Coordinates of C-alpha atoms in Angstrom, one line a residue:
M1 CA 7.1 -13.0 3.5
K2 CA 4.7 -15.5 4.9
F3 CA 4.1 -16.8 8.4
P4 CA 2.0 -19.8 9.3
L5 CA -0.6 -18.7 11.9
Q6 CA 0.2 -21.9 14.0
K7 CA 3.8 -20.6 14.4
L8 CA 2.6 -17.2 15.6
K9 CA 0.2 -18.8 18.1
Q10 CA 2.9 -21.0 19.5
T11 CA 4.9 -18.1 20.8
G12 CA 2.1 -17.3 23.3
D13 CA 2.6 -13.9 24.9
D14 CA 6.2 -13.7 23.7
P15 CA 6.8 -11.7 20.4
F16 CA 7.7 -13.7 17.3
Y17 CA 10.8 -12.1 15.8
F18 CA 11.6 -12.2 12.1
E19 CA 14.3 -10.8 9.7
E20 CA 14.5 -11.4 6.0
H21 CA 15.3 -10.0 2.6
V22 CA 12.2 -9.6 0.5
D23 CA 12.2 -9.3 -3.3
I24 CA 9.5 -6.7 -4.3
R25 CA 10.7 -6.1 -7.9
E26 CA 7.0 -6.3 -9.1
L27 CA 6.9 -2.6 -8.1
E28 CA 9.1 -1.8 -11.1
Q29 CA 6.4 -3.0 -13.5
M30 CA 3.7 -0.8 -11.9
N31 CA 2.8 2.7 -13.1
N32 CA 5.1 4.6 -10.7
D33 CA 8.6 6.2 -11.0
I34 CA 10.6 3.2 -9.6
R35 CA 13.1 2.1 -12.3
R36 CA 14.8 -0.5 -10.1
I37 CA 14.5 -1.6 -6.5
S38 CA 16.8 -4.0 -4.7
P39 CA 15.5 -6.6 -2.3
V40 CA 14.5 -4.9 0.9
H41 CA 15.6 -5.9 4.4
V42 CA 12.6 -6.4 6.7
K43 CA 13.1 -6.8 10.4
G44 CA 10.4 -6.8 13.1
Q45 CA 8.1 -8.7 15.5
A46 CA 4.6 -10.0 15.7
I47 CA 2.6 -10.1 18.9
T48 CA -0.5 -12.2 19.2
R49 CA -3.2 -11.4 21.7
G50 CA -6.3 -13.6 21.2
N51 CA -7.5 -13.0 17.7
D52 CA -5.5 -9.9 17.2
I53 CA -2.0 -9.8 15.7
T54 CA 0.1 -6.6 15.8
V55 CA 3.1 -6.6 13.5
T56 CA 5.8 -3.9 13.9
F57 CA 8.6 -3.9 11.4
S58 CA 11.2 -1.8 9.6
I59 CA 12.0 -1.8 5.9
D60 CA 15.4 -0.7 4.6
G61 CA 16.4 -0.6 1.0
E62 CA 17.3 1.4 -2.1
M63 CA 15.3 2.4 -5.1
V64 CA 16.4 4.1 -8.3
L65 CA 14.2 7.0 -9.4
P66 CA 14.4 9.5 -12.3
C67 CA 15.8 12.9 -11.5
A68 CA 13.2 15.6 -11.8
R69 CA 15.4 17.9 -13.8
T70 CA 17.5 15.6 -16.0
L71 CA 15.7 12.2 -16.0
V72 CA 19.0 10.4 -15.0
D73 CA 18.9 7.6 -12.5
V74 CA 19.1 8.7 -8.8
T75 CA 19.6 6.1 -6.0
Y76 CA 17.2 6.9 -3.2
P77 CA 17.9 5.0 0.1
F78 CA 14.9 4.6 2.4
H79 CA 14.0 3.5 5.9
I80 CA 10.4 2.9 6.9
D81 CA 8.9 2.0 10.3
A82 CA 5.5 0.4 9.9
L83 CA 2.8 -1.1 12.1
E84 CA 0.1 -3.3 10.8
A85 CA -2.8 -4.8 12.7
F86 CA -4.5 -8.1 11.7
N87 CA -7.6 -10.0 13.1
L88 CA -8.1 -13.8 12.8
S89 CA -11.8 -13.7 13.6
P90 CA -14.0 -15.0 10.8
Y91 CA -16.7 -12.5 11.9
H92 CA -14.4 -9.5 11.5
T93 CA -14.8 -7.7 8.2
E94 CA -12.8 -4.8 6.7
E95 CA -15.8 -2.6 7.1
D96 CA -15.6 -3.0 10.9
D97 CA -12.2 -1.1 11.1
S98 CA -10.3 -0.1 8.1
E99 CA -7.0 -0.1 10.0
V100 CA -7.3 -3.8 11.0
H101 CA -6.8 -6.3 8.2
P102 CA -8.6 -9.6 8.2
V103 CA -6.5 -12.8 7.8
N104 CA -8.0 -15.4 5.5
G105 CA -6.6 -18.9 5.6
E106 CA -3.8 -20.3 7.7
V107 CA -1.0 -18.0 6.6
L108 CA -0.2 -14.3 7.3
D109 CA 1.3 -12.8 4.2
L110 CA 3.1 -9.6 5.0
T111 CA 4.4 -8.9 1.4
P112 CA 1.5 -6.8 0.2
Y113 CA 1.8 -4.6 3.2
I114 CA 5.6 -4.2 2.6
K115 CA 4.9 -3.1 -1.0
E116 CA 2.2 -0.7 0.1
N117 CA 4.5 1.0 2.6
V118 CA 7.3 1.3 0.1
Q119 CA 4.9 2.8 -2.5
L120 CA 3.8 5.4 0.1
E121 CA 7.5 6.3 0.7
I122 CA 8.2 7.2 -3.0
P123 CA 9.1 10.9 -3.0
T124 CA 7.4 13.2 -5.5
R125 CA 10.7 14.5 -6.8
V126 CA 14.4 13.6 -6.4
F127 CA 17.3 15.6 -7.8
S128 CA 20.7 14.3 -9.0
E129 CA 23.7 16.1 -7.4
D130 CA 26.1 14.8 -10.1
D131 CA 27.2 17.6 -12.4
E132 CA 28.2 15.1 -15.1
A133 CA 24.6 13.8 -15.0
H134 CA 23.3 17.3 -15.8
E135 CA 25.6 17.5 -18.8
A136 CA 24.5 14.0 -20.0
A137 CA 20.8 14.9 -19.8
P138 CA 18.9 14.8 -23.1
D139 CA 18.5 18.2 -24.8
E140 CA 15.6 17.1 -27.0
G141 CA 13.1 14.3 -27.4
K142 CA 10.0 13.5 -29.4
G143 CA 8.1 16.8 -29.6
W144 CA 10.3 18.8 -27.3
Q145 CA 13.7 20.5 -26.9
V146 CA 15.5 22.5 -24.4
V147 CA 15.7 26.2 -25.3
T148 CA 18.1 28.5 -23.6
E149 CA 17.5 32.2 -23.5
E150 CA 20.5 34.3 -24.6
P151 CA 20.5 38.1 -24.4
E152 CA 19.6 39.6 -27.7
E153 CA 21.9 42.1 -29.3
K154 CA 20.4 45.4 -29.9
K155 CA 19.7 45.3 -33.6
V156 CA 18.5 48.4 -35.4
D157 CA 15.8 48.1 -38.0
P158 CA 17.5 48.9 -41.4
R159 CA 14.7 51.3 -42.1
M160 CA 15.5 53.3 -39.0
A161 CA 19.3 53.2 -39.4
K162 CA 19.5 56.9 -40.4
L163 CA 17.4 58.0 -37.4
Q164 CA 19.6 55.8 -35.1
S165 CA 22.8 57.5 -36.4
L166 CA 21.2 60.9 -35.7
L167 CA 20.5 59.8 -32.1
N168 CA 24.0 58.5 -31.7
D169 CA 25.4 61.8 -33.0
K170 CA 23.3 63.8 -30.5
E171 CA 24.5 61.6 -27.6
N172 CA 28.1 62.1 -28.6
E173 CA 27.8 65.8 -28.5

């Protein structure tokens, strides 16, 4: 999602409105839990004041994450409200203010900031509510298996069987 700076400056004091679907499927290849992500809907406005540009926008979309219990796919819808500040001055560096991003060139590219906000929204755990998914979950894999605990029956050591029968006789009396 790129905007020419000339277009932003032409609006003057009026906000520049935008709305677009952005494909950020590169997040699927990164080392995170996102298995699939549909194109996200981005809607917002940019306000230019001198060398400063303030962009407020919302991101709506869905990502598919693994269930923390069963590893089945879970669709996770999300809505993010974001605010990013940019500075056009060639003398402004990132060290001046970490919250204000410098703009290099003649185009403001919002895509990296959309990806960053989506990555920050990834929950640490999601759970599937589907009972069939729990049954379809794998019971074993390479080097592991699910073990269920079942109550053990009271077994008497064969060497102590005679003593056990004496105790049973005393209880019955």
